[in-house]
Amino acid sequence: MKRLILAALLTTAALPLSATAATATPQAAVLTAQRDGVEVTAGALKMRLIALADGVVRVRIARDGAYPEDASWAVLPEQRKARATVTATADGFTTASLRVRIGAGGAITFETLDGKVISADAAPVAIDGKSFTLRKSLPITEHFYGLGDKTGGLDRRGKEFVDWNTDAFGFTSADDPIYKSIPFFLSTGAPGGSYGILLDNTYRTWFDFGHRDADTLTFGGPDGPIDYYFVAGPSLAEVTRRYADLTGHAPLAPKWALGYQQSRYSYMSADEIREIARHLRADRVPTDVIWMDIDYQDRNRPFTTNPTTFPDLPKLTADMKAQGIKLVAITDLHIAKVETGYAPYTSGKRGDEFVKNPDGTDYVAPVWPGASVFPDFTQTKSRTWWGTLYKGFLEDGIAGFWNDMNEPAIFNTPTKTMPLDTVHRIASDDFAPRTGDHREIHNVYGMQNTRATYDGLLKLRPNERPFVMTRASYAGGQRYAVTWTGDNSATWDHLKLSVQQIINLGLSGFAYSAADVSGFAGGPSPDLLTRWFEIGAFTPVFRDHSATGTPRVEPWVDGPDHLAIRRRFVEERYRLMPYFYALADQNSRFGDPIVRPVFYDYPSAASMGCNQSMAFTLGKALLIAPPPSPESPQTYDVCLPAGGWYDYWTGLRAGTPEAATTGPIQSATQAVPTEHAKSERVLETPRLDRLPVFVRAGTILPRQPLVQSTAQTPSGPLMLDIYPGGECSGTLYEDDGTTLGYQRGAFFRQTVRCAATAAGVTVTFDGKEGSLAPWWKQIAVTLHGWQGPGRVTQNGASLGAESDVSAQTLRFTIAAPGKAARVTIEKN
Ligand code: GLC
């Protein structure tokens, strides 16, 4: 097809432009310039493209001439209202960084301003009855990520997926759909850079990344709004940040959520929980949380406690608190249909809070407690009612809550969920008050369940950070809950899958995620469990959990040798807590994932050639490189992106030392990828007690003395490891760990930088931000890559320093600088 020839040039906003196609088949597109984009008609097609920000364009496509309702469960209202400045062009418009062209038939092309294609329609939207299909060209260079924790490997290219939240007990590493629907994917490798697309449609949707036709990316659905958001990069980091802005940043979790968490379906009594806590403390496995699964309840009824096995919840939570352990309790959404003596049913029935059958009766179906009813979380008033149910457990001292089974899962039915014609009475946000059937609400039901929980907890304890864990969710669900990957299995395959799921969740907005360490179904071999602990220790949420009837998987179960390795990794996690917490702060402010694919910060890693299917970075600074085949003793190559790396465990340069490069010093939180000198390969021989971890040259890594729980204040100085290299920096972050005081300034944040000088290294502490005084009074600095003795001065005064020639370190301790300070290290 020849290029579209436009008949007229735009002169005034809102002046219709006629565009004539050079060929007869596609309908000519008529463009009407708008202040914020363009309206397009092409035959029966009518659509609006709205620039919400420089790199974000919303595409709304009308059906039968009518636009979908301007409402969303995913995209924040203020983001939908935001507008970028656009300049109308003959065939579309430009923003400060993007060119949008409309071709024949209304086909859309997104380009950079200098004409590199980011994404181009292969054909205009196709609408067939209620269903629709969007088709984009798929260059051979593109790869796809995101879509939440879907299985099938890290890269979505060549595969197809369906979004339909599904209780998927024992899912395999290829099953789809599973629990969540996050209809947002990201692409790398297009000529114009990375981009993402959020298809904001809560109905069942599907995505085909070149599976049926290698040259075409197609996605669509059988029903629902044709409403998508195009998010330009050009870096993957910028796409991720823009997506976080659109759908909401995950709130900063309580610090204890980053500690080790022990769970089991189920610890059967308060006594058993006490015994687990005793054992963890006796074995000195640092722990922050023990989880209470369904058996703590009375006959599986949510918001009850078994009076025999859990006779005194306040006493249990107090005893645990004394040991620095919090309790998280499951509170499933199904409410037992018990007519008398069960307050959640009585109050819910009184308020008419439950999902209906088409005939107006309450929909009733079996789940754990037997016959149950289901809150209509699409009504603001029902969410408010649900939130009040947490009052008692909060008063009893329960610290966090687990919303499970919220696909929603229904027993004894082949569909595993509600009938599609059940009725939800939508009365929320910008939606017109109306009913919607389960086809529309299914994928967003779990997210609204967590919203009700989160908002309810906040209302009950306005100054506490709520902690909610969910299984099902939708785009934007990170605003309310952390998540885990559901009922995985105790296999090596699932250990591999878990890494890929956590990476893709992070790219999909969910920075806080977990996979059950050990695998939920089945029983792990001792080696598998140990490896899972090692890798789990570097994932955002670190929870050991297993199914009823399976072998026990607490850290000690395989004897002292395995325990020693597992404990060592849990301990390392706690030493790294200041780094984890700074990453959590960074995530809440910018949306940067905590765990990332290596190519996120190091794009060239994608083409380095090693099998990187298990590699990931924790923030930008740490590269974790488990064996790509963790079950095999085969040696493997780790590809270290250009710039230089240190071995985390020895502190020595990894691979061949190269000249450290210095560049402009920027914030550690910067998302801009950096590339320096040559990259390296390191050959690794798998050993069960070793997990290769590398530190980027140019890192200032905060760590702390070992504690047994985040409730314990570390004693001694903060530890700061300096690994000289380009763009050398690190961030210290601290607050009280549990309240929202940090939002009112009660936090401590300080950026530390280092730079190579002719005589050595200078370390500068920026002025601090925030009003909180951190726990550390002193900072123990270890400068790596240092040969021989050194002379250290702080703001002119000299300090004692100890060098270790074999470790290539220089160590010294400074008083924690409350304001900007400079430390100079020079060769003696
Ligand atoms: C579901 C959850 C699992 C939990 C169990 C009992 O299978 O996915 O984690 O242990 O229900 O509540």
Tab-separated table of N, CA and C in Angstrom, residues 530 558-566:
chain	number	residue	atom	x	y	z
A	530	THR	N	16.972	-25.659	49.974
A	530	THR	CA	18.104	-24.781	50.289
A	530	THR	C	18.308	-23.739	49.191
A	558	ASP	N	15.867	-30.283	57.309
A	558	ASP	CA	16.794	-31.230	56.680
A	558	ASP	C	18.130	-31.331	57.413
A	559	GLY	N	18.137	-30.960	58.679
A	559	GLY	CA	19.350	-31.142	59.474
A	559	GLY	C	20.253	-29.917	59.476
A	560	PRO	N	21.306	-29.997	60.317
A	560	PRO	CA	22.118	-28.813	60.602
A	560	PRO	C	22.882	-28.243	59.410
A	561	ASP	N	23.314	-29.098	58.475
A	561	ASP	CA	24.104	-28.558	57.360
A	561	ASP	C	23.243	-27.674	56.467
A	562	HIS	N	22.065	-28.195	56.154
A	562	HIS	CA	21.163	-27.379	55.329
A	562	HIS	C	20.703	-26.139	56.098
A	563	LEU	N	20.390	-26.329	57.366
A	563	LEU	CA	19.963	-25.183	58.180
A	563	LEU	C	21.025	-24.083	58.155
A	564	ALA	N	22.283	-24.503	58.269
A	564	ALA	CA	23.363	-23.500	58.341
A	564	ALA	C	23.391	-22.663	57.066
A	565	ILE	N	23.201	-23.308	55.915
A	565	ILE	CA	23.226	-22.544	54.658
A	565	ILE	C	22.003	-21.628	54.601
A	566	ARG	N	20.850	-22.189	54.894
A	566	ARG	CA	19.613	-21.390	54.821
A	566	ARG	C	19.706	-20.176	55.757
